[in-house]
Amino acid sequence: MSRLCNTIWGTLLAGGLLLAPVAAKAVDFKVKGAFDVSFETSNVLPRGVDARDTFGAIERIRMQLDAIASENVTGSMLFTVGTGTSNWGSAKDGMGLGADGNIVGVRHAYLDWRMPKTDVKVRMGLQPILLPGYVTGWNAVFGQYMGGVVLQSPLGKVADSNVGATFFWARPYNDNSDLTKQGGQQGYLDNLDAFGLSVPITNSSMKITPWAMYTLIGQNSLRGLNNNTAQREPSIYAPRGGLMPVLGSGGTYLSTFEKNFRQPGNTWGNGYWGGLTTQFSLWDPFSIAAEFSYGQVDMGQLHNYTQFGAPASANKTFDLVRRGWYAALSADYKCSWGTPGIVAWYGSGDDNNPYNGSERLPMFNSAWPVTPLGFGGGFFDLNTWKVLGHNPGGLMGGVASIKDISFINDLTHVVKLGYFRGTNSAEMPRKANMTSYPTRADGPMAYLTTTDYAVDASLSSTYNIYENLQVNLEGAYVYLNLDGDTWRGVEESQYRDNWRVSLSFRYSF
């Protein structure tokens, strides 16, 4: 009996050990984030629509949680309260009486890990995927939050420089329309995939990074993206404005693609880009950056196209091709009292033939933080929309600035003055039958020709109330001059005088 008891006891003990939970390795959690509250008055959309409701109060909270298992494995999630912007008093934003709404979202959620016994780092999930850009800190072609995989690895040394490589696959758009059926197949050709490679070469005094990107664009991948035009971020739902030529009067995505583009042979479009971005600090206190980008998107042809005003009997063929380039230069000189600097660029523009496509650089409406109101480079990125757009395509111009001006402890100022002119042919509004001015749903808000120009001025002052609390007062003004002989009355739909004044508070931790 004792032998039987010992056998039973040993069996139970062994089973208990097998079923006992394995001790998990400790995971460190780190939390950081920011609380933003801003009060603004402006006549720029979405404020000042028909001169109504020019004042608004908005807020956004972001909180990032990092789970760090080791130097080889981490996970990160960034939660946001206020998906886009939460306007005080708005019921749909969850900011009305009772404050009950679906306003909590996820900005990023990704896994970081290192391939065993290598220096290759992998990031997988919803994340910011950016091509490199040193002139403004952003690449003019591609840079947003999206799902994808990024691999980074050092390649070695050349002389005194470190050489690395970054590769990504991203899927910005897929399954955005319930109507993408063909032959009974749901989700037919509705994905857009991007593949990018950059090779950074860096040392203590310079950064040189060549890069390239290819996109596979399904014929239905851009459908359904403008269902939620209340979104404040145009890259979410209007990529066609940065990837396609001018579509002419009444030329919407529906009329152009969903009725005309779906024909045999037009299945996939292709996009190709390449560029070089550089930054030099050899001549301290000078800092100089320069970059060049070229790209092409080809979505096929439309036959017997009538939206440019030609009758169907004219048998006109519209090439759905957009190809162009841009070059930019920036220079800063750091002084004891501030940092004066300049940013200048030239972007190729459309010629006077709408049927041969566009000669502007194709782009995905990435951030272009040159000025606070003209292009989006203010203290709080959700203050109003942008008067001139989100990229330098079809424009040339320059911005002179003085940053880090300080005469009182904890108080700094930034002054900017810019001048911009269009590089698109002045004959395009007439020849492309543009009977209305391009809207926000067409990507960049402004289409400037060689006869149009804009002047941009701003002053931004930031005071550190406490170590983690800042207050910012920002005033910005854009004078937009559209030539009446070029636009023939269309220009009257746009404000000449665009302005915004904002008071923003930011607590970061």
JSON list of C-alpha atoms in Angstrom, two decimals, residues 45-247:
[
{"chain": "A", "resi": 45, "resn": "LEU", "atom": "CA", "xyz": [-11.39, 75.92, -43.07]},
{"chain": "A", "resi": 46, "resn": "PRO", "atom": "CA", "xyz": [-12.95, 74.37, -41.07]},
{"chain": "A", "resi": 47, "resn": "ARG", "atom": "CA", "xyz": [-13.22, 77.64, -39.18]},
{"chain": "A", "resi": 48, "resn": "GLY", "atom": "CA", "xyz": [-14.73, 80.51, -41.08]},
{"chain": "A", "resi": 49, "resn": "VAL", "atom": "CA", "xyz": [-16.86, 78.52, -43.50]},
{"chain": "A", "resi": 50, "resn": "ASP", "atom": "CA", "xyz": [-18.98, 81.31, -45.03]},
{"chain": "A", "resi": 51, "resn": "ALA", "atom": "CA", "xyz": [-17.59, 83.51, -42.24]},
{"chain": "A", "resi": 52, "resn": "ARG", "atom": "CA", "xyz": [-19.45, 81.52, -39.56]},
{"chain": "A", "resi": 53, "resn": "ASP", "atom": "CA", "xyz": [-18.10, 80.12, -36.30]},
{"chain": "A", "resi": 54, "resn": "THR", "atom": "CA", "xyz": [-14.59, 81.48, -36.65]},
{"chain": "A", "resi": 55, "resn": "PHE", "atom": "CA", "xyz": [-13.76, 80.63, -33.02]},
{"chain": "A", "resi": 56, "resn": "GLY", "atom": "CA", "xyz": [-13.22, 77.17, -31.63]},
{"chain": "A", "resi": 57, "resn": "ALA", "atom": "CA", "xyz": [-11.69, 75.27, -28.70]},
{"chain": "A", "resi": 58, "resn": "ILE", "atom": "CA", "xyz": [-10.07, 71.91, -29.40]},
{"chain": "A", "resi": 59, "resn": "GLU", "atom": "CA", "xyz": [-8.11, 69.34, -27.48]},
{"chain": "A", "resi": 60, "resn": "ARG", "atom": "CA", "xyz": [-6.20, 66.11, -27.96]},
{"chain": "A", "resi": 61, "resn": "ILE", "atom": "CA", "xyz": [-4.60, 63.70, -25.51]},
{"chain": "A", "resi": 62, "resn": "ARG", "atom": "CA", "xyz": [-1.96, 61.18, -26.54]},
{"chain": "A", "resi": 63, "resn": "MET", "atom": "CA", "xyz": [-0.56, 58.52, -24.25]},
{"chain": "A", "resi": 64, "resn": "GLN", "atom": "CA", "xyz": [2.13, 56.04, -25.26]},
{"chain": "A", "resi": 65, "resn": "LEU", "atom": "CA", "xyz": [2.68, 52.78, -23.42]},
{"chain": "A", "resi": 66, "resn": "ASP", "atom": "CA", "xyz": [5.90, 50.87, -24.07]},
{"chain": "A", "resi": 67, "resn": "ALA", "atom": "CA", "xyz": [6.27, 47.27, -22.87]},
{"chain": "A", "resi": 68, "resn": "ILE", "atom": "CA", "xyz": [10.00, 46.48, -22.72]},
{"chain": "A", "resi": 69, "resn": "ALA", "atom": "CA", "xyz": [10.87, 42.84, -22.27]},
{"chain": "A", "resi": 70, "resn": "SER", "atom": "CA", "xyz": [14.54, 43.30, -23.15]},
{"chain": "A", "resi": 71, "resn": "GLU", "atom": "CA", "xyz": [16.75, 45.21, -25.54]},
{"chain": "A", "resi": 72, "resn": "ASN", "atom": "CA", "xyz": [15.66, 42.67, -28.15]},
{"chain": "A", "resi": 73, "resn": "VAL", "atom": "CA", "xyz": [11.86, 42.77, -27.76]},
{"chain": "A", "resi": 74, "resn": "THR", "atom": "CA", "xyz": [9.55, 45.72, -27.09]},
{"chain": "A", "resi": 75, "resn": "GLY", "atom": "CA", "xyz": [5.99, 46.66, -27.92]},
{"chain": "A", "resi": 76, "resn": "SER", "atom": "CA", "xyz": [4.45, 50.11, -28.13]},
{"chain": "A", "resi": 77, "resn": "MET", "atom": "CA", "xyz": [0.91, 51.53, -28.29]},
{"chain": "A", "resi": 78, "resn": "LEU", "atom": "CA", "xyz": [-0.06, 55.17, -28.65]},
{"chain": "A", "resi": 79, "resn": "PHE", "atom": "CA", "xyz": [-3.62, 55.94, -27.57]},
{"chain": "A", "resi": 80, "resn": "THR", "atom": "CA", "xyz": [-5.35, 59.16, -28.48]},
{"chain": "A", "resi": 81, "resn": "VAL", "atom": "CA", "xyz": [-8.38, 60.84, -26.95]},
{"chain": "A", "resi": 82, "resn": "GLY", "atom": "CA", "xyz": [-9.69, 62.97, -29.75]},
{"chain": "A", "resi": 83, "resn": "THR", "atom": "CA", "xyz": [-9.35, 61.03, -32.98]},
{"chain": "A", "resi": 84, "resn": "GLY", "atom": "CA", "xyz": [-8.28, 63.84, -35.23]},
{"chain": "A", "resi": 85, "resn": "THR", "atom": "CA", "xyz": [-9.56, 66.79, -33.22]},
{"chain": "A", "resi": 86, "resn": "SER", "atom": "CA", "xyz": [-12.12, 67.10, -30.45]},
{"chain": "A", "resi": 87, "resn": "ASN", "atom": "CA", "xyz": [-14.04, 70.37, -30.61]},
{"chain": "A", "resi": 88, "resn": "TRP", "atom": "CA", "xyz": [-15.58, 71.59, -27.38]},
{"chain": "A", "resi": 89, "resn": "GLY", "atom": "CA", "xyz": [-19.35, 71.44, -27.63]},
{"chain": "A", "resi": 90, "resn": "SER", "atom": "CA", "xyz": [-19.39, 68.92, -30.49]},
{"chain": "A", "resi": 91, "resn": "ALA", "atom": "CA", "xyz": [-21.54, 65.88, -29.72]},
{"chain": "A", "resi": 92, "resn": "LYS", "atom": "CA", "xyz": [-19.98, 63.76, -32.50]},
{"chain": "A", "resi": 93, "resn": "ASP", "atom": "CA", "xyz": [-16.54, 64.51, -31.04]},
{"chain": "A", "resi": 94, "resn": "GLY", "atom": "CA", "xyz": [-17.69, 63.42, -27.58]},
{"chain": "A", "resi": 95, "resn": "MET", "atom": "CA", "xyz": [-17.28, 66.98, -26.29]},
{"chain": "A", "resi": 96, "resn": "GLY", "atom": "CA", "xyz": [-20.93, 67.98, -25.97]},
{"chain": "A", "resi": 97, "resn": "LEU", "atom": "CA", "xyz": [-23.02, 68.05, -22.82]},
{"chain": "A", "resi": 98, "resn": "GLY", "atom": "CA", "xyz": [-22.50, 64.74, -21.05]},
{"chain": "A", "resi": 99, "resn": "ALA", "atom": "CA", "xyz": [-19.19, 64.15, -22.88]},
{"chain": "A", "resi": 100, "resn": "ASP", "atom": "CA", "xyz": [-20.09, 60.69, -24.11]},
{"chain": "A", "resi": 101, "resn": "GLY", "atom": "CA", "xyz": [-18.67, 59.64, -27.47]},
{"chain": "A", "resi": 102, "resn": "ASN", "atom": "CA", "xyz": [-16.37, 57.23, -29.25]},
{"chain": "A", "resi": 103, "resn": "ILE", "atom": "CA", "xyz": [-13.31, 59.45, -29.21]},
{"chain": "A", "resi": 104, "resn": "VAL", "atom": "CA", "xyz": [-10.61, 57.05, -28.04]},
{"chain": "A", "resi": 105, "resn": "GLY", "atom": "CA", "xyz": [-8.42, 55.71, -30.82]},
{"chain": "A", "resi": 106, "resn": "VAL", "atom": "CA", "xyz": [-5.05, 54.10, -31.50]},
{"chain": "A", "resi": 107, "resn": "ARG", "atom": "CA", "xyz": [-2.39, 56.17, -33.27]},
{"chain": "A", "resi": 108, "resn": "HIS", "atom": "CA", "xyz": [0.23, 53.44, -33.44]},
{"chain": "A", "resi": 109, "resn": "ALA", "atom": "CA", "xyz": [0.59, 49.84, -32.28]},
{"chain": "A", "resi": 110, "resn": "TYR", "atom": "CA", "xyz": [3.74, 47.98, -33.23]},
{"chain": "A", "resi": 111, "resn": "LEU", "atom": "CA", "xyz": [6.22, 45.31, -32.19]},
{"chain": "A", "resi": 112, "resn": "ASP", "atom": "CA", "xyz": [10.00, 45.91, -32.19]},
{"chain": "A", "resi": 113, "resn": "TRP", "atom": "CA", "xyz": [12.35, 42.93, -32.20]},
{"chain": "A", "resi": 114, "resn": "ARG", "atom": "CA", "xyz": [15.88, 42.07, -33.20]},
{"chain": "A", "resi": 115, "resn": "MET", "atom": "CA", "xyz": [16.67, 39.08, -35.39]},
{"chain": "A", "resi": 116, "resn": "PRO", "atom": "CA", "xyz": [18.69, 36.60, -33.30]},
{"chain": "A", "resi": 117, "resn": "LYS", "atom": "CA", "xyz": [22.46, 36.93, -33.52]},
{"chain": "A", "resi": 118, "resn": "THR", "atom": "CA", "xyz": [22.23, 39.87, -35.94]},
{"chain": "A", "resi": 119, "resn": "ASP", "atom": "CA", "xyz": [21.95, 43.67, -35.83]},
{"chain": "A", "resi": 120, "resn": "VAL", "atom": "CA", "xyz": [18.78, 43.64, -37.94]},
{"chain": "A", "resi": 121, "resn": "LYS", "atom": "CA", "xyz": [15.90, 45.47, -36.22]},
{"chain": "A", "resi": 122, "resn": "VAL", "atom": "CA", "xyz": [12.32, 44.74, -37.24]},
{"chain": "A", "resi": 123, "resn": "ARG", "atom": "CA", "xyz": [9.24, 46.87, -36.55]},
{"chain": "A", "resi": 124, "resn": "MET", "atom": "CA", "xyz": [5.84, 45.39, -37.41]},
{"chain": "A", "resi": 125, "resn": "GLY", "atom": "CA", "xyz": [2.40, 46.96, -37.11]},
{"chain": "A", "resi": 126, "resn": "LEU", "atom": "CA", "xyz": [0.70, 50.35, -37.27]},
{"chain": "A", "resi": 127, "resn": "GLN", "atom": "CA", "xyz": [3.53, 52.89, -37.21]},
{"chain": "A", "resi": 128, "resn": "PRO", "atom": "CA", "xyz": [4.97, 56.04, -38.79]},
{"chain": "A", "resi": 129, "resn": "ILE", "atom": "CA", "xyz": [6.64, 54.97, -42.04]},
{"chain": "A", "resi": 130, "resn": "LEU", "atom": "CA", "xyz": [8.74, 57.75, -43.51]},
{"chain": "A", "resi": 131, "resn": "LEU", "atom": "CA", "xyz": [11.09, 58.28, -46.38]},
{"chain": "A", "resi": 132, "resn": "PRO", "atom": "CA", "xyz": [14.08, 60.41, -45.28]},
{"chain": "A", "resi": 133, "resn": "GLY", "atom": "CA", "xyz": [14.06, 64.20, -45.60]},
{"chain": "A", "resi": 134, "resn": "TYR", "atom": "CA", "xyz": [16.54, 66.62, -44.01]},
{"chain": "A", "resi": 135, "resn": "VAL", "atom": "CA", "xyz": [15.49, 70.01, -45.41]},
{"chain": "A", "resi": 136, "resn": "THR", "atom": "CA", "xyz": [12.26, 70.23, -43.41]},
{"chain": "A", "resi": 137, "resn": "GLY", "atom": "CA", "xyz": [12.54, 67.05, -41.33]},
{"chain": "A", "resi": 138, "resn": "TRP", "atom": "CA", "xyz": [9.93, 65.31, -43.52]},
{"chain": "A", "resi": 139, "resn": "ASN", "atom": "CA", "xyz": [10.03, 63.76, -46.96]},
{"chain": "A", "resi": 140, "resn": "ALA", "atom": "CA", "xyz": [7.81, 65.53, -49.48]},
{"chain": "A", "resi": 141, "resn": "VAL", "atom": "CA", "xyz": [6.70, 62.26, -51.13]},
{"chain": "A", "resi": 142, "resn": "PHE", "atom": "CA", "xyz": [5.79, 59.75, -48.42]},
{"chain": "A", "resi": 143, "resn": "GLY", "atom": "CA", "xyz": [5.48, 59.88, -44.66]},
{"chain": "A", "resi": 144, "resn": "GLN", "atom": "CA", "xyz": [2.44, 59.01, -42.55]},
{"chain": "A", "resi": 145, "resn": "TYR", "atom": "CA", "xyz": [1.12, 56.52, -39.97]},
{"chain": "A", "resi": 146, "resn": "MET", "atom": "CA", "xyz": [0.10, 53.23, -41.61]},
{"chain": "A", "resi": 147, "resn": "GLY", "atom": "CA", "xyz": [0.41, 49.48, -41.27]},
{"chain": "A", "resi": 148, "resn": "GLY", "atom": "CA", "xyz": [3.60, 47.83, -42.46]},
{"chain": "A", "resi": 149, "resn": "VAL", "atom": "CA", "xyz": [6.98, 46.25, -41.74]},
{"chain": "A", "resi": 150, "resn": "VAL", "atom": "CA", "xyz": [10.28, 48.12, -41.44]},
{"chain": "A", "resi": 151, "resn": "LEU", "atom": "CA", "xyz": [13.73, 46.49, -41.35]},
{"chain": "A", "resi": 152, "resn": "GLN", "atom": "CA", "xyz": [16.85, 48.40, -40.32]},
{"chain": "A", "resi": 153, "resn": "SER", "atom": "CA", "xyz": [20.41, 47.13, -40.38]},
{"chain": "A", "resi": 154, "resn": "PRO", "atom": "CA", "xyz": [23.95, 48.54, -40.30]},
{"chain": "A", "resi": 155, "resn": "LEU", "atom": "CA", "xyz": [26.00, 47.55, -43.34]},
{"chain": "A", "resi": 156, "resn": "GLY", "atom": "CA", "xyz": [29.46, 48.58, -42.14]},
{"chain": "A", "resi": 157, "resn": "LYS", "atom": "CA", "xyz": [31.84, 51.50, -42.42]},
{"chain": "A", "resi": 158, "resn": "VAL", "atom": "CA", "xyz": [33.28, 53.36, -45.39]},
{"chain": "A", "resi": 159, "resn": "ALA", "atom": "CA", "xyz": [36.25, 55.49, -44.31]},
{"chain": "A", "resi": 160, "resn": "ASP", "atom": "CA", "xyz": [34.93, 57.26, -41.19]},
{"chain": "A", "resi": 161, "resn": "SER", "atom": "CA", "xyz": [31.23, 56.97, -42.16]},
{"chain": "A", "resi": 162, "resn": "ASN", "atom": "CA", "xyz": [28.63, 54.46, -40.98]},
{"chain": "A", "resi": 163, "resn": "VAL", "atom": "CA", "xyz": [26.51, 52.91, -43.71]},
{"chain": "A", "resi": 164, "resn": "GLY", "atom": "CA", "xyz": [23.12, 51.37, -43.05]},
{"chain": "A", "resi": 165, "resn": "ALA", "atom": "CA", "xyz": [19.98, 50.27, -44.85]},
{"chain": "A", "resi": 166, "resn": "THR", "atom": "CA", "xyz": [16.27, 50.63, -44.15]},
{"chain": "A", "resi": 167, "resn": "PHE", "atom": "CA", "xyz": [13.64, 48.68, -46.08]},
{"chain": "A", "resi": 168, "resn": "PHE", "atom": "CA", "xyz": [9.87, 48.87, -45.66]},
{"chain": "A", "resi": 169, "resn": "TRP", "atom": "CA", "xyz": [6.70, 47.37, -47.00]},
{"chain": "A", "resi": 170, "resn": "ALA", "atom": "CA", "xyz": [3.61, 49.44, -46.26]},
{"chain": "A", "resi": 171, "resn": "ARG", "atom": "CA", "xyz": [-0.06, 49.05, -47.13]},
{"chain": "A", "resi": 172, "resn": "PRO", "atom": "CA", "xyz": [-1.63, 52.54, -46.97]},
{"chain": "A", "resi": 173, "resn": "TYR", "atom": "CA", "xyz": [-4.93, 51.52, -48.62]},
{"chain": "A", "resi": 174, "resn": "ASN", "atom": "CA", "xyz": [-6.88, 48.26, -48.84]},
{"chain": "A", "resi": 175, "resn": "ASP", "atom": "CA", "xyz": [-10.54, 47.20, -48.55]},
{"chain": "A", "resi": 176, "resn": "ASN", "atom": "CA", "xyz": [-11.91, 50.73, -48.28]},
{"chain": "A", "resi": 177, "resn": "SER", "atom": "CA", "xyz": [-14.97, 50.22, -50.45]},
{"chain": "A", "resi": 178, "resn": "ASP", "atom": "CA", "xyz": [-17.78, 47.66, -50.40]},
{"chain": "A", "resi": 179, "resn": "LEU", "atom": "CA", "xyz": [-18.26, 48.17, -54.13]},
{"chain": "A", "resi": 180, "resn": "THR", "atom": "CA", "xyz": [-14.99, 46.67, -55.35]},
{"chain": "A", "resi": 181, "resn": "LYS", "atom": "CA", "xyz": [-16.49, 43.54, -56.87]},
{"chain": "A", "resi": 182, "resn": "GLN", "atom": "CA", "xyz": [-15.71, 42.04, -60.25]},
{"chain": "A", "resi": 183, "resn": "GLY", "atom": "CA", "xyz": [-16.78, 38.63, -61.43]},
{"chain": "A", "resi": 184, "resn": "GLY", "atom": "CA", "xyz": [-18.24, 38.00, -57.98]},
{"chain": "A", "resi": 185, "resn": "GLN", "atom": "CA", "xyz": [-14.86, 38.63, -56.35]},
{"chain": "A", "resi": 186, "resn": "GLN", "atom": "CA", "xyz": [-15.01, 40.90, -53.29]},
{"chain": "A", "resi": 187, "resn": "GLY", "atom": "CA", "xyz": [-12.09, 43.26, -52.74]},
{"chain": "A", "resi": 188, "resn": "TYR", "atom": "CA", "xyz": [-10.97, 43.09, -56.36]},
{"chain": "A", "resi": 189, "resn": "LEU", "atom": "CA", "xyz": [-7.68, 45.01, -56.95]},
{"chain": "A", "resi": 190, "resn": "ASP", "atom": "CA", "xyz": [-8.32, 47.36, -54.05]},
{"chain": "A", "resi": 191, "resn": "ASN", "atom": "CA", "xyz": [-4.90, 47.36, -52.38]},
{"chain": "A", "resi": 192, "resn": "LEU", "atom": "CA", "xyz": [-2.07, 49.85, -52.70]},
{"chain": "A", "resi": 193, "resn": "ASP", "atom": "CA", "xyz": [1.33, 48.56, -51.54]},
{"chain": "A", "resi": 194, "resn": "ALA", "atom": "CA", "xyz": [4.53, 50.57, -51.18]},
{"chain": "A", "resi": 195, "resn": "PHE", "atom": "CA", "xyz": [8.08, 49.22, -51.03]},
{"chain": "A", "resi": 196, "resn": "GLY", "atom": "CA", "xyz": [10.92, 51.53, -50.04]},
{"chain": "A", "resi": 197, "resn": "LEU", "atom": "CA", "xyz": [14.68, 51.39, -49.51]},
{"chain": "A", "resi": 198, "resn": "SER", "atom": "CA", "xyz": [17.04, 54.01, -48.12]},
{"chain": "A", "resi": 199, "resn": "VAL", "atom": "CA", "xyz": [20.79, 53.82, -47.47]},
{"chain": "A", "resi": 200, "resn": "PRO", "atom": "CA", "xyz": [21.92, 56.36, -44.83]},
{"chain": "A", "resi": 201, "resn": "ILE", "atom": "CA", "xyz": [25.61, 57.30, -44.81]},
{"chain": "A", "resi": 202, "resn": "THR", "atom": "CA", "xyz": [26.50, 59.29, -41.67]},
{"chain": "A", "resi": 203, "resn": "ASN", "atom": "CA", "xyz": [29.41, 60.64, -39.72]},
{"chain": "A", "resi": 204, "resn": "SER", "atom": "CA", "xyz": [29.94, 63.46, -37.23]},
{"chain": "A", "resi": 205, "resn": "SER", "atom": "CA", "xyz": [29.64, 66.20, -39.85]},
{"chain": "A", "resi": 206, "resn": "MET", "atom": "CA", "xyz": [27.27, 64.94, -42.54]},
{"chain": "A", "resi": 207, "resn": "LYS", "atom": "CA", "xyz": [24.30, 62.75, -43.46]},
{"chain": "A", "resi": 208, "resn": "ILE", "atom": "CA", "xyz": [23.77, 61.55, -47.04]},
{"chain": "A", "resi": 209, "resn": "THR", "atom": "CA", "xyz": [20.83, 59.26, -47.80]},
{"chain": "A", "resi": 210, "resn": "PRO", "atom": "CA", "xyz": [19.77, 58.03, -51.24]},
{"chain": "A", "resi": 211, "resn": "TRP", "atom": "CA", "xyz": [16.33, 56.41, -51.36]},
{"chain": "A", "resi": 212, "resn": "ALA", "atom": "CA", "xyz": [13.89, 54.75, -53.74]},
{"chain": "A", "resi": 213, "resn": "MET", "atom": "CA", "xyz": [10.25, 53.62, -53.57]},
{"chain": "A", "resi": 214, "resn": "TYR", "atom": "CA", "xyz": [7.89, 51.57, -55.75]},
{"chain": "A", "resi": 215, "resn": "THR", "atom": "CA", "xyz": [4.11, 51.35, -55.36]},
{"chain": "A", "resi": 216, "resn": "LEU", "atom": "CA", "xyz": [1.71, 48.81, -56.81]},
{"chain": "A", "resi": 217, "resn": "ILE", "atom": "CA", "xyz": [-1.65, 50.58, -57.19]},
{"chain": "A", "resi": 218, "resn": "GLY", "atom": "CA", "xyz": [-4.77, 48.50, -57.71]},
{"chain": "A", "resi": 219, "resn": "GLN", "atom": "CA", "xyz": [-7.38, 50.08, -59.97]},
{"chain": "A", "resi": 220, "resn": "ASN", "atom": "CA", "xyz": [-9.87, 50.08, -57.06]},
{"chain": "A", "resi": 221, "resn": "SER", "atom": "CA", "xyz": [-7.44, 50.93, -54.25]},
{"chain": "A", "resi": 222, "resn": "LEU", "atom": "CA", "xyz": [-8.44, 54.60, -54.11]},
{"chain": "A", "resi": 223, "resn": "ARG", "atom": "CA", "xyz": [-12.18, 53.96, -54.02]},
{"chain": "A", "resi": 224, "resn": "GLY", "atom": "CA", "xyz": [-14.19, 54.63, -50.87]},
{"chain": "A", "resi": 225, "resn": "LEU", "atom": "CA", "xyz": [-11.56, 56.88, -49.33]},
{"chain": "A", "resi": 226, "resn": "ASN", "atom": "CA", "xyz": [-13.67, 60.02, -49.33]},
{"chain": "A", "resi": 227, "resn": "ASN", "atom": "CA", "xyz": [-16.66, 58.54, -47.49]},
{"chain": "A", "resi": 228, "resn": "ASN", "atom": "CA", "xyz": [-15.67, 60.42, -44.33]},
{"chain": "A", "resi": 229, "resn": "THR", "atom": "CA", "xyz": [-14.93, 63.92, -45.52]},
{"chain": "A", "resi": 230, "resn": "ALA", "atom": "CA", "xyz": [-15.27, 65.17, -41.94]},
{"chain": "A", "resi": 231, "resn": "GLN", "atom": "CA", "xyz": [-11.76, 63.83, -41.32]},
{"chain": "A", "resi": 232, "resn": "ARG", "atom": "CA", "xyz": [-9.32, 66.67, -40.76]},
{"chain": "A", "resi": 233, "resn": "GLU", "atom": "CA", "xyz": [-6.36, 64.77, -42.20]},
{"chain": "A", "resi": 234, "resn": "PRO", "atom": "CA", "xyz": [-6.59, 64.80, -46.02]},
{"chain": "A", "resi": 235, "resn": "SER", "atom": "CA", "xyz": [-4.07, 62.01, -46.51]},
{"chain": "A", "resi": 236, "resn": "ILE", "atom": "CA", "xyz": [-6.67, 59.64, -45.07]},
{"chain": "A", "resi": 237, "resn": "TYR", "atom": "CA", "xyz": [-9.15, 59.97, -47.86]},
{"chain": "A", "resi": 238, "resn": "ALA", "atom": "CA", "xyz": [-7.80, 62.06, -50.75]},
{"chain": "A", "resi": 239, "resn": "PRO", "atom": "CA", "xyz": [-4.58, 60.55, -52.08]},
{"chain": "A", "resi": 240, "resn": "ARG", "atom": "CA", "xyz": [-5.66, 61.11, -55.66]},
{"chain": "A", "resi": 241, "resn": "GLY", "atom": "CA", "xyz": [-4.89, 64.82, -55.32]},
{"chain": "A", "resi": 242, "resn": "GLY", "atom": "CA", "xyz": [-1.23, 63.99, -54.91]},
{"chain": "A", "resi": 243, "resn": "LEU", "atom": "CA", "xyz": [-0.99, 61.03, -57.30]},
{"chain": "A", "resi": 244, "resn": "MET", "atom": "CA", "xyz": [-3.10, 62.03, -60.29]},
{"chain": "A", "resi": 245, "resn": "PRO", "atom": "CA", "xyz": [-3.32, 64.82, -62.85]},
{"chain": "A", "resi": 246, "resn": "VAL", "atom": "CA", "xyz": [-6.00, 67.50, -62.89]},
{"chain": "A", "resi": 247, "resn": "LEU", "atom": "CA", "xyz": [-9.28, 65.79, -63.81]}
]
